[in-house]
Amino acid sequence: MTNEFQPLIDRAAWKNLEAHFREIRDRHLRTLFADDPARGERMTLDAAGIFLDYSKNRATGKTIELLRQLAEESGLRAAIDAMFRGEKINRTENRAVLHVALRAPRGTTITFDGENVVPQVHAVLDKMAEFSLRVRSGDWKGHTGRRIRNVINIGIGGSDLGPVMAYEALRFYSDRNLNFRFVSNVDGTDLAEATRDLDPAETLFIVSSKTFTTLETMTNAESAREWSLKGLGGEARAVARHFVAVSTNAAKVAEFGIDTANMFGVWDWVGGRYSMDSAIGLSTMLATGPENFRSLLNGFHQMDEHFRTAPFERNLPVLMGLLAIWNNNFLGAQTVAVLPYDQYLKRFPAYLQQLTMESNGKHVTVDGINVACDTSPVYWGEPGTNGQHSFYQLIHQGTRLIPCDFIAFVRSLNPLGRHHDLLMANVFAQAEALAFGKTPEQVKAEGTADWLVPHRAFEGNRPSNTILAERLTPETLGKLIALYEHSVFVQGVIWNIDSFDQWGVELGKVLAQRIVPELEGPKEPSLQHDSSTNSLILRYRKLKST
Ligand code: G6Q
């Protein structure tokens, strides 16, 4: 039975979870492990090549069973099917949510509005592959006949964070003869620093913008075109060899001066933050080559299939999503730390921030009613071991509960002496210390002076997941991203929110427009803002003109 119209907190499983939480809230992870020594083997899941150890969560078998029931009562099965069927589950924008079609293998069928979209997806992938091979081989020449050595992706939000993250994550697999840079901020410094040491004759810009109207991206693209033309003798036709576009908006692309033959399409049914595996990932394909990009898609697809078919209790994204609900809504954790123990994943937390918080940072249900509990926690993080020497202090001994996702790989891509064993020793030790802590008795037994004992004791009982995979390959990266994408979806379904709109971000796109002429206009404007905004604007105008 689905309780589609029953508020979350009235669902039977929710009430049972509340009662269950009262029962186990004081049980320490030390006790949970002592009472059930096998939980470290049992509360794990090995699926689609990803191993998840969730035993260090403050949860029991009963918790998992109640959470599973919550998923059933929340209509998760029907929601998953609706997404894969191409239904318009992004209700506030009346859009389908079909990022799973971006990685559907050739020959499969995913229908939207009566049409199979998979052939369109592969047509774009083939076009990207052909272009990438030409650039990588040097066959694609710049306006002056020189080969391309630098690629600059201009985009922001979903058209930037995924490409940057994937480039960094897969750098090991990238063509080192090509330089990649990413410009997103409307702050001129971003573009200035990205271009200052480059030769326009060897530089290709990818203007990545679904809408091709985003202020930051269009401003950067215009300035990049000026830079390019200046360096290429001012001939407008030079742009054709140095600019390509990724967009849904052919008219705007043509207006900008990019040949639509060099435009790579995306679709309305791909959300920005779910688009790094579409043509928005052109920079990823240019860097790593079509084969690696296909492996990335294959990894995504394996996780999609696991998510679509595995029973909830053996389903990685479902378990991760449900445990996130448990930590957030029952244990009251306000944030989640994502801690990849792999330097290549240094931008993964930033990428996840958009995926999680833009998707689930909502305060009303799909029916427009205020939610009755917290929605998305704040995601943050840095690669280990670096974070250990800074903010881990708060995670270990602060007053807040911060569940952690540790991500690690059995094999290093750069084996170097003892480095990898030391890295792995740290990730295991951190998860262990967070869970079990160090009692005052243990500290005392080490000969610590009494007054120092409280400072050196660790309460423990800090929950964490450990995600372990064999090696950071394009395929593994695809699995990892899809794991989080679907975990975000699971949480959104439980909260009954629209995880695929972003009205807060849309607001940002229009807010500044009113102020721009007030800053740029030659005449002192008559300002109608509040007194604070008015005087900031006047002060800026005065100071910039002196
Ligand atoms: C993502 C958001 C947002 C978007 C950017 C860029 O889900 O909608 O981050 O990706 O605002 O939009 P364009 O690709 O249209 O320039």
XYZ file of C-alpha atoms and ligand atoms in Angstrom:
562
model
C 0.000 0.000 0.000
C 1.322 3.449 -0.772
C 0.392 6.373 1.398
C 0.885 8.863 -1.349
C -1.466 11.345 0.192
C -0.619 10.669 3.802
C 1.801 13.164 5.331
C 5.179 11.617 6.063
C 4.970 11.926 9.815
C 1.596 10.159 9.862
C 2.849 7.096 8.003
C 2.896 3.982 10.162
C 6.558 3.267 9.481
C 7.506 6.825 10.500
C 5.716 6.450 13.808
C 7.342 3.067 14.309
C 10.712 4.593 13.551
C 10.091 7.291 16.160
C 9.258 4.676 18.770
C 12.240 2.576 17.712
C 14.504 5.623 17.917
C 13.410 6.221 21.517
C 14.349 2.608 22.270
C 17.833 2.681 20.795
C 18.859 6.319 21.030
C 21.146 5.712 23.994
C 22.738 2.590 22.640
C 26.371 3.268 21.825
C 28.050 1.811 18.744
C 30.370 0.035 21.206
C 27.354 -1.792 22.618
C 25.856 -2.475 19.205
C 29.107 -4.113 18.103
C 29.633 -5.962 21.403
C 26.082 -7.370 21.327
C 26.322 -8.373 17.710
C 29.934 -9.145 16.811
C 28.984 -10.165 13.257
C 27.396 -6.846 12.353
C 30.615 -5.663 10.702
C 30.249 -8.444 8.152
C 26.478 -8.497 7.967
C 25.676 -4.818 7.656
C 27.519 -4.530 4.376
C 26.487 -4.719 0.781
C 28.595 -5.659 -2.205
C 26.778 -4.776 -5.394
C 27.631 -3.512 -8.859
C 31.301 -3.485 -7.874
C 30.820 -1.129 -4.931
C 31.204 -2.316 -1.360
C 29.304 -0.418 1.308
C 29.954 -0.988 5.007
C 27.087 0.660 6.844
C 27.628 -1.162 10.129
C 29.050 1.940 11.804
C 25.661 3.658 11.686
C 23.618 3.883 14.878
C 21.140 1.449 13.440
C 20.114 -2.153 13.991
C 18.535 -4.769 11.758
C 15.183 -3.504 13.005
C 16.053 0.059 11.983
C 16.806 -1.107 8.473
C 13.582 -3.094 8.325
C 11.519 -0.102 9.498
C 13.273 2.176 7.028
C 12.520 -0.328 4.286
C 8.874 -0.223 5.301
C 9.000 3.553 5.177
C 10.271 3.332 1.603
C 7.400 1.000 0.705
C 4.819 3.220 2.367
C 6.246 6.248 0.614
C 5.698 4.695 -2.810
C 9.383 4.410 -3.659
C 8.879 1.479 -6.035
C 6.251 3.347 -8.049
C 8.411 6.489 -8.024
C 11.433 4.623 -9.400
C 9.291 3.086 -12.133
C 7.764 6.464 -12.978
C 11.211 8.017 -13.385
C 12.455 5.213 -15.658
C 9.201 5.386 -17.658
C 9.838 9.038 -18.484
C 6.867 10.406 -16.562
C 6.931 14.102 -15.760
C 7.950 13.620 -12.148
C 9.459 17.111 -12.012
C 5.989 18.432 -11.349
C 6.695 22.121 -10.759
C 8.465 22.389 -14.110
C 6.267 19.812 -15.840
C 9.338 17.909 -16.999
C 10.434 14.317 -17.226
C 13.606 13.337 -15.393
C 15.479 11.009 -17.672
C 19.168 11.211 -16.883
C 19.057 7.404 -16.834
C 18.460 7.567 -20.617
C 21.822 9.311 -21.055
C 23.566 6.064 -20.203
C 21.131 3.557 -21.639
C 22.999 1.184 -23.963
C 22.480 1.444 -27.698
C 19.523 -0.654 -28.748
C 17.531 -0.206 -25.539
C 14.304 1.731 -25.310
C 13.377 4.589 -23.006
C 10.347 6.475 -24.133
C 9.465 10.096 -23.637
C 6.285 11.515 -25.171
C 5.883 8.374 -27.255
C 9.389 8.531 -28.701
C 12.389 6.349 -27.914
C 15.081 8.823 -26.800
C 17.973 6.337 -26.738
C 18.830 6.688 -30.462
C 18.993 10.510 -30.026
C 21.328 10.073 -27.074
C 23.643 7.848 -29.082
C 23.574 10.150 -32.092
C 24.940 12.947 -29.873
C 27.453 10.608 -28.262
C 28.685 9.576 -31.712
C 29.015 13.193 -32.774
C 30.943 13.965 -29.561
C 33.201 10.970 -30.181
C 33.964 12.026 -33.737
C 34.771 15.565 -32.633
C 36.858 14.392 -29.687
C 38.924 12.089 -31.866
C 39.574 14.915 -34.321
C 40.736 17.282 -31.589
C 42.793 14.640 -29.821
C 44.520 13.535 -33.025
C 45.260 17.087 -34.149
C 43.046 16.714 -37.198
C 40.827 19.554 -35.953
C 42.899 22.669 -36.540
C 42.526 26.170 -35.193
C 41.960 29.150 -37.500
C 45.687 29.591 -38.204
C 46.233 25.899 -38.865
C 47.716 25.093 -35.457
C 46.424 22.141 -33.476
C 44.386 22.629 -30.311
C 46.406 22.372 -27.109
C 44.026 24.039 -24.654
C 40.364 23.446 -23.981
C 38.374 25.857 -21.815
C 34.893 24.879 -20.697
C 32.725 27.908 -20.006
C 29.661 27.023 -17.947
C 28.303 27.338 -14.437
C 26.404 25.211 -11.916
C 25.410 21.959 -13.538
C 27.320 22.958 -16.656
C 30.548 23.322 -14.678
C 30.658 21.327 -11.451
C 30.238 17.930 -13.131
C 32.776 18.618 -15.892
C 35.367 19.944 -13.399
C 34.838 17.074 -10.998
C 35.035 14.457 -13.772
C 38.139 16.029 -15.291
C 39.925 15.985 -11.943
C 38.636 12.516 -11.055
C 39.744 11.017 -14.364
C 42.908 12.997 -14.847
C 44.916 9.778 -14.702
C 43.190 8.733 -17.951
C 43.509 12.095 -19.667
C 45.597 13.103 -22.655
C 48.423 15.082 -21.087
C 49.066 16.931 -24.350
C 45.841 18.826 -23.829
C 45.388 21.453 -21.144
C 41.941 21.768 -19.562
C 40.546 24.762 -17.736
C 37.097 25.591 -16.454
C 35.673 29.076 -16.250
C 32.453 29.606 -14.366
C 32.453 32.775 -12.281
C 31.300 36.082 -13.739
C 34.190 37.556 -11.769
C 36.539 38.518 -14.610
C 39.418 37.016 -12.661
C 38.248 33.538 -13.579
C 38.551 34.081 -17.325
C 41.603 36.329 -17.047
C 43.574 33.734 -15.076
C 42.411 30.881 -17.293
C 43.583 32.580 -20.484
C 46.549 34.701 -19.445
C 49.263 32.225 -20.472
C 47.471 30.677 -23.446
C 47.744 31.224 -27.163
C 44.331 31.868 -28.775
C 45.506 30.041 -31.903
C 45.705 26.811 -29.876
C 42.687 27.336 -27.615
C 39.225 25.854 -28.014
C 36.249 27.063 -25.962
C 33.289 24.870 -25.148
C 30.360 27.086 -24.219
C 28.247 24.763 -22.076
C 24.825 26.090 -21.301
C 21.567 24.253 -21.598
C 19.654 27.494 -21.990
C 22.418 29.609 -23.573
C 21.049 32.563 -21.639
C 22.827 32.238 -18.281
C 24.349 35.613 -17.389
C 27.704 34.318 -16.157
C 28.246 31.945 -19.041
C 27.191 34.364 -21.758
C 29.305 37.173 -20.265
C 32.328 34.888 -20.107
C 31.661 33.557 -23.603
C 31.472 37.091 -25.047
C 34.744 38.067 -23.374
C 36.355 34.802 -24.478
C 35.298 35.551 -28.056
C 36.881 38.995 -27.825
C 40.095 37.492 -26.476
C 40.071 34.897 -29.193
C 39.374 37.327 -32.031
C 41.993 39.747 -30.783
C 44.601 37.027 -30.858
C 43.498 35.742 -34.241
C 43.542 38.948 -36.209
C 39.921 39.958 -35.648
C 38.321 37.800 -38.318
C 34.818 36.815 -37.222
C 34.969 33.468 -39.057
C 37.847 32.425 -36.779
C 35.259 31.773 -34.093
C 34.035 28.687 -35.916
C 37.325 26.858 -35.299
C 37.655 27.932 -31.680
C 34.151 27.776 -30.242
C 31.753 24.892 -29.921
C 28.549 24.813 -27.912
C 26.590 22.407 -25.763
C 22.991 23.526 -25.529
C 19.314 22.951 -26.180
C 19.026 26.400 -27.762
C 20.175 26.316 -31.417
C 18.859 29.820 -32.155
C 20.929 31.438 -29.398
C 23.985 29.381 -30.344
C 23.751 30.624 -33.948
C 23.167 34.192 -32.768
C 26.391 33.991 -30.767
C 28.230 33.057 -33.952
C 28.839 29.386 -33.349
C 28.144 27.137 -36.313
C 25.272 24.867 -35.219
C 27.161 22.045 -36.934
C 29.470 22.409 -33.935
C 26.689 22.316 -31.398
C 26.067 19.260 -29.259
C 22.519 18.814 -28.106
C 21.034 18.174 -24.685
C 17.411 17.766 -23.829
C 14.851 19.393 -21.639
C 14.506 16.162 -19.688
C 18.077 16.388 -18.362
C 18.452 18.525 -15.248
C 21.624 20.632 -15.077
C 23.014 18.825 -12.030
C 22.269 15.475 -13.685
C 23.919 16.344 -16.985
C 27.637 15.574 -16.679
C 27.124 12.357 -18.639
C 25.406 14.198 -21.521
C 27.173 16.468 -24.012
C 27.809 18.753 -21.025
C 30.582 16.203 -20.411
C 32.233 17.004 -23.752
C 35.356 18.206 -21.924
C 35.472 14.847 -20.105
C 35.375 13.024 -23.428
C 37.989 15.320 -24.947
C 40.260 14.718 -21.978
C 39.855 10.970 -21.604
C 38.705 9.827 -25.047
C 35.450 8.244 -26.245
C 36.258 4.790 -24.880
C 36.737 6.020 -21.344
C 33.584 8.110 -21.632
C 31.670 5.007 -22.682
C 33.076 3.135 -19.657
C 31.881 5.994 -17.465
C 28.392 5.666 -18.943
C 28.523 1.920 -18.503
C 29.286 2.406 -14.814
C 26.322 4.745 -14.466
C 24.110 2.245 -16.238
C 25.171 -0.657 -14.008
C 24.185 1.347 -10.953
C 20.909 2.389 -12.631
C 20.045 -1.249 -13.243
C 20.973 -2.216 -9.703
C 18.804 0.618 -8.359
C 15.886 -0.260 -10.627
C 15.879 -3.979 -9.883
C 17.443 -4.826 -6.495
C 15.172 -5.352 -3.486
C 15.295 -2.347 -1.199
C 17.235 -4.052 1.589
C 19.964 -5.056 -0.903
C 19.890 -1.842 -2.892
C 22.854 0.509 -2.457
C 21.202 3.849 -3.281
C 18.103 2.900 -1.319
C 20.115 1.926 1.758
C 22.286 5.035 1.567
C 19.210 7.220 1.118
C 17.335 5.605 3.992
C 20.308 5.817 6.340
C 20.645 9.478 5.407
C 16.999 9.937 6.439
C 17.684 8.123 9.704
C 20.703 10.260 10.537
C 19.004 13.469 9.509
C 15.434 13.101 10.717
C 15.869 10.862 13.750
C 19.412 11.438 15.011
C 19.095 15.129 14.123
C 22.328 15.452 12.145
C 22.377 18.767 10.284
C 25.250 18.033 7.933
C 27.026 15.166 6.192
C 30.758 15.102 5.550
C 31.902 13.428 2.331
C 35.500 12.370 2.714
C 37.119 10.793 -0.326
C 40.478 9.189 0.404
C 41.656 9.787 -3.120
C 43.263 12.987 -4.306
C 41.643 12.665 -7.726
C 38.251 13.071 -6.047
C 39.114 16.470 -4.621
C 36.154 18.138 -6.363
C 33.701 15.367 -5.570
C 32.341 17.005 -2.388
C 31.713 20.271 -4.289
C 29.920 18.342 -7.002
C 27.824 16.514 -4.417
C 26.910 19.789 -2.760
C 24.965 20.794 -5.829
C 23.524 17.347 -6.444
C 22.241 16.942 -2.911
C 21.375 20.451 -1.782
C 19.979 21.834 -5.020
C 17.870 18.707 -5.349
C 16.589 18.331 -1.821
C 16.916 21.789 -0.308
C 13.135 22.260 -0.415
C 10.658 23.313 2.233
C 7.361 22.280 0.649
C 6.077 18.958 -0.627
C 5.144 18.416 -4.262
C 1.634 19.444 -3.176
C 2.907 22.790 -1.912
C 2.434 22.026 1.765
C 5.175 22.836 4.265
C 7.224 19.740 5.074
C 6.929 18.494 8.635
C 10.586 17.591 9.090
C 14.002 18.660 7.908
C 14.920 17.966 4.291
C 18.439 17.977 2.842
C 21.303 18.206 5.275
C 24.288 20.382 4.376
C 26.932 18.409 2.492
C 30.563 19.340 2.699
C 33.981 17.722 2.713
C 37.547 17.538 1.544
C 39.806 14.675 0.585
C 41.498 12.676 3.299
C 43.989 12.700 4.787
C 44.102 16.510 4.450
C 40.873 17.085 6.365
C 42.254 15.063 9.286
C 44.624 17.923 10.003
C 41.874 20.473 10.207
C 38.115 20.027 10.644
C 38.152 16.393 11.803
C 38.726 17.802 15.273
C 35.114 18.975 15.307
C 33.832 15.668 13.956
C 35.662 13.770 16.720
C 35.176 16.045 19.706
C 32.768 18.840 18.769
C 29.207 19.159 19.991
C 27.571 18.317 16.684
C 26.809 14.983 15.145
C 28.340 14.721 11.684
C 27.732 11.477 9.815
C 30.598 10.790 7.417
C 30.809 9.059 4.058
C 34.328 7.708 3.653
C 35.197 6.766 0.075
C 38.303 4.724 -0.653
C 39.880 2.467 -3.272
C 41.796 -0.766 -2.779
C 44.351 0.046 -5.466
C 46.091 3.313 -6.062
C 46.449 4.644 -9.591
C 49.860 5.921 -8.559
C 51.438 3.197 -6.413
C 54.320 4.801 -4.604
C 56.168 2.996 -1.846
C 54.053 2.808 1.299
C 51.749 5.671 0.402
C 48.623 3.696 -0.311
C 48.780 1.497 2.784
C 49.277 4.618 4.870
C 46.307 6.291 3.196
C 44.102 3.262 3.769
C 45.274 2.836 7.360
C 44.062 6.368 7.956
C 40.616 5.909 6.467
C 39.993 2.717 8.443
C 41.389 4.267 11.629
C 39.187 7.360 11.323
C 35.967 5.412 10.896
C 36.970 3.191 13.831
C 37.851 6.097 16.110
C 34.656 7.965 15.276
C 32.555 4.928 16.105
C 34.297 3.674 19.225
C 36.042 6.712 20.622
C 38.268 6.449 23.653
C 36.781 6.235 27.120
C 38.136 8.244 30.083
C 39.228 4.908 31.598
C 41.293 4.093 28.517
C 42.822 7.571 28.572
C 43.626 7.279 32.291
C 45.183 3.863 31.774
C 47.665 5.516 29.422
C 48.960 7.520 32.379
C 47.213 10.790 31.518
C 46.890 13.319 34.341
C 43.339 13.508 35.693
C 42.754 17.120 34.633
C 43.702 16.262 31.061
C 41.471 13.226 30.782
C 38.291 15.021 29.600
C 40.267 16.748 26.849
C 41.779 13.529 25.600
C 38.708 11.342 25.796
C 36.598 10.669 22.724
C 32.931 9.981 23.099
C 32.716 8.013 19.857
C 29.279 6.934 18.612
C 29.780 9.027 15.472
C 28.164 7.267 12.505
C 29.843 6.669 9.171
C 29.548 4.759 5.914
C 32.625 3.336 4.258
C 32.435 2.947 0.495
C 35.178 0.793 -0.928
C 35.815 0.081 -4.602
C 38.645 -1.633 -6.357
C 40.161 1.260 -8.280
C 39.107 4.689 -9.469
C 38.253 3.955 -13.093
C 35.809 5.815 -15.364
C 33.368 2.959 -14.769
C 33.697 3.189 -10.993
C 33.233 6.945 -11.112
C 30.002 6.458 -13.056
C 28.770 4.000 -10.422
C 29.669 6.316 -7.586
C 27.879 9.308 -9.082
C 24.777 7.274 -9.933
C 24.823 5.899 -6.382
C 24.528 9.410 -4.976
C 22.076 10.572 -7.659
C 19.685 7.791 -6.774
C 20.239 8.125 -3.035
C 19.184 11.781 -3.386
C 16.100 10.635 -5.305
C 15.187 8.139 -2.572
C 15.324 10.869 0.067
C 13.243 13.209 -2.079
C 10.576 10.540 -2.517
C 10.390 9.921 1.235
C 10.050 13.653 1.901
C 7.604 13.910 -1.031
C 9.425 16.924 -2.456
C 10.341 17.823 -6.030
C 14.041 16.935 -6.182
C 14.346 18.175 -9.738
C 13.335 21.821 -9.668
C 15.526 24.702 -8.394
C 13.454 27.813 -7.905
C 16.028 29.214 -5.497
C 18.659 29.040 -8.238
C 16.272 30.545 -10.802
C 15.744 33.464 -8.423
C 19.478 34.131 -8.469
C 19.356 34.325 -12.254
C 16.977 37.321 -12.175
C 17.808 39.074 -8.896
C 20.846 40.973 -10.082
C 19.245 42.112 -13.339
C 17.432 44.973 -11.637
C 20.596 46.288 -10.024
C 22.891 46.045 -13.067
C 21.604 49.272 -14.733
C 21.729 51.035 -11.368
C 25.458 50.324 -11.217
C 26.244 50.933 -14.862
C 24.000 53.897 -15.715
C 25.758 57.274 -16.085
C 23.120 59.147 -14.087
C 22.615 58.725 -10.362
C 19.685 56.293 -10.185
C 16.603 56.840 -8.105
C 16.816 53.788 -5.891
C 13.800 51.974 -4.525
C 15.490 49.252 -2.443
C 15.753 49.124 1.336
C 18.087 51.666 2.917
C 20.939 49.195 3.270
C 20.931 48.116 -0.392
C 20.453 51.717 -1.544
C 23.455 52.988 0.377
C 25.676 50.062 -0.690
C 24.858 50.810 -4.333
C 25.551 54.536 -3.880
C 28.796 53.876 -2.077
C 29.966 51.514 -4.821
C 29.052 54.029 -7.536
C 30.879 56.811 -5.718
C 34.042 54.828 -5.021
C 34.354 53.286 -8.458
C 34.200 56.680 -10.108
C 37.015 58.208 -8.060
C 21.251 22.707 -12.166
C 20.841 24.101 -12.137
C 21.907 25.100 -12.468
C 22.264 25.182 -13.954
C 23.100 26.423 -14.195
C 23.530 26.577 -15.627
O 20.546 21.756 -11.924
O 19.699 24.284 -12.896
O 23.083 24.867 -11.744
O 22.937 24.039 -14.356
O 22.382 27.541 -13.768
O 22.449 26.640 -16.504
P 22.679 26.600 -18.045
O 23.273 25.280 -18.420
O 21.339 26.797 -18.687
O 23.635 27.717 -18.379
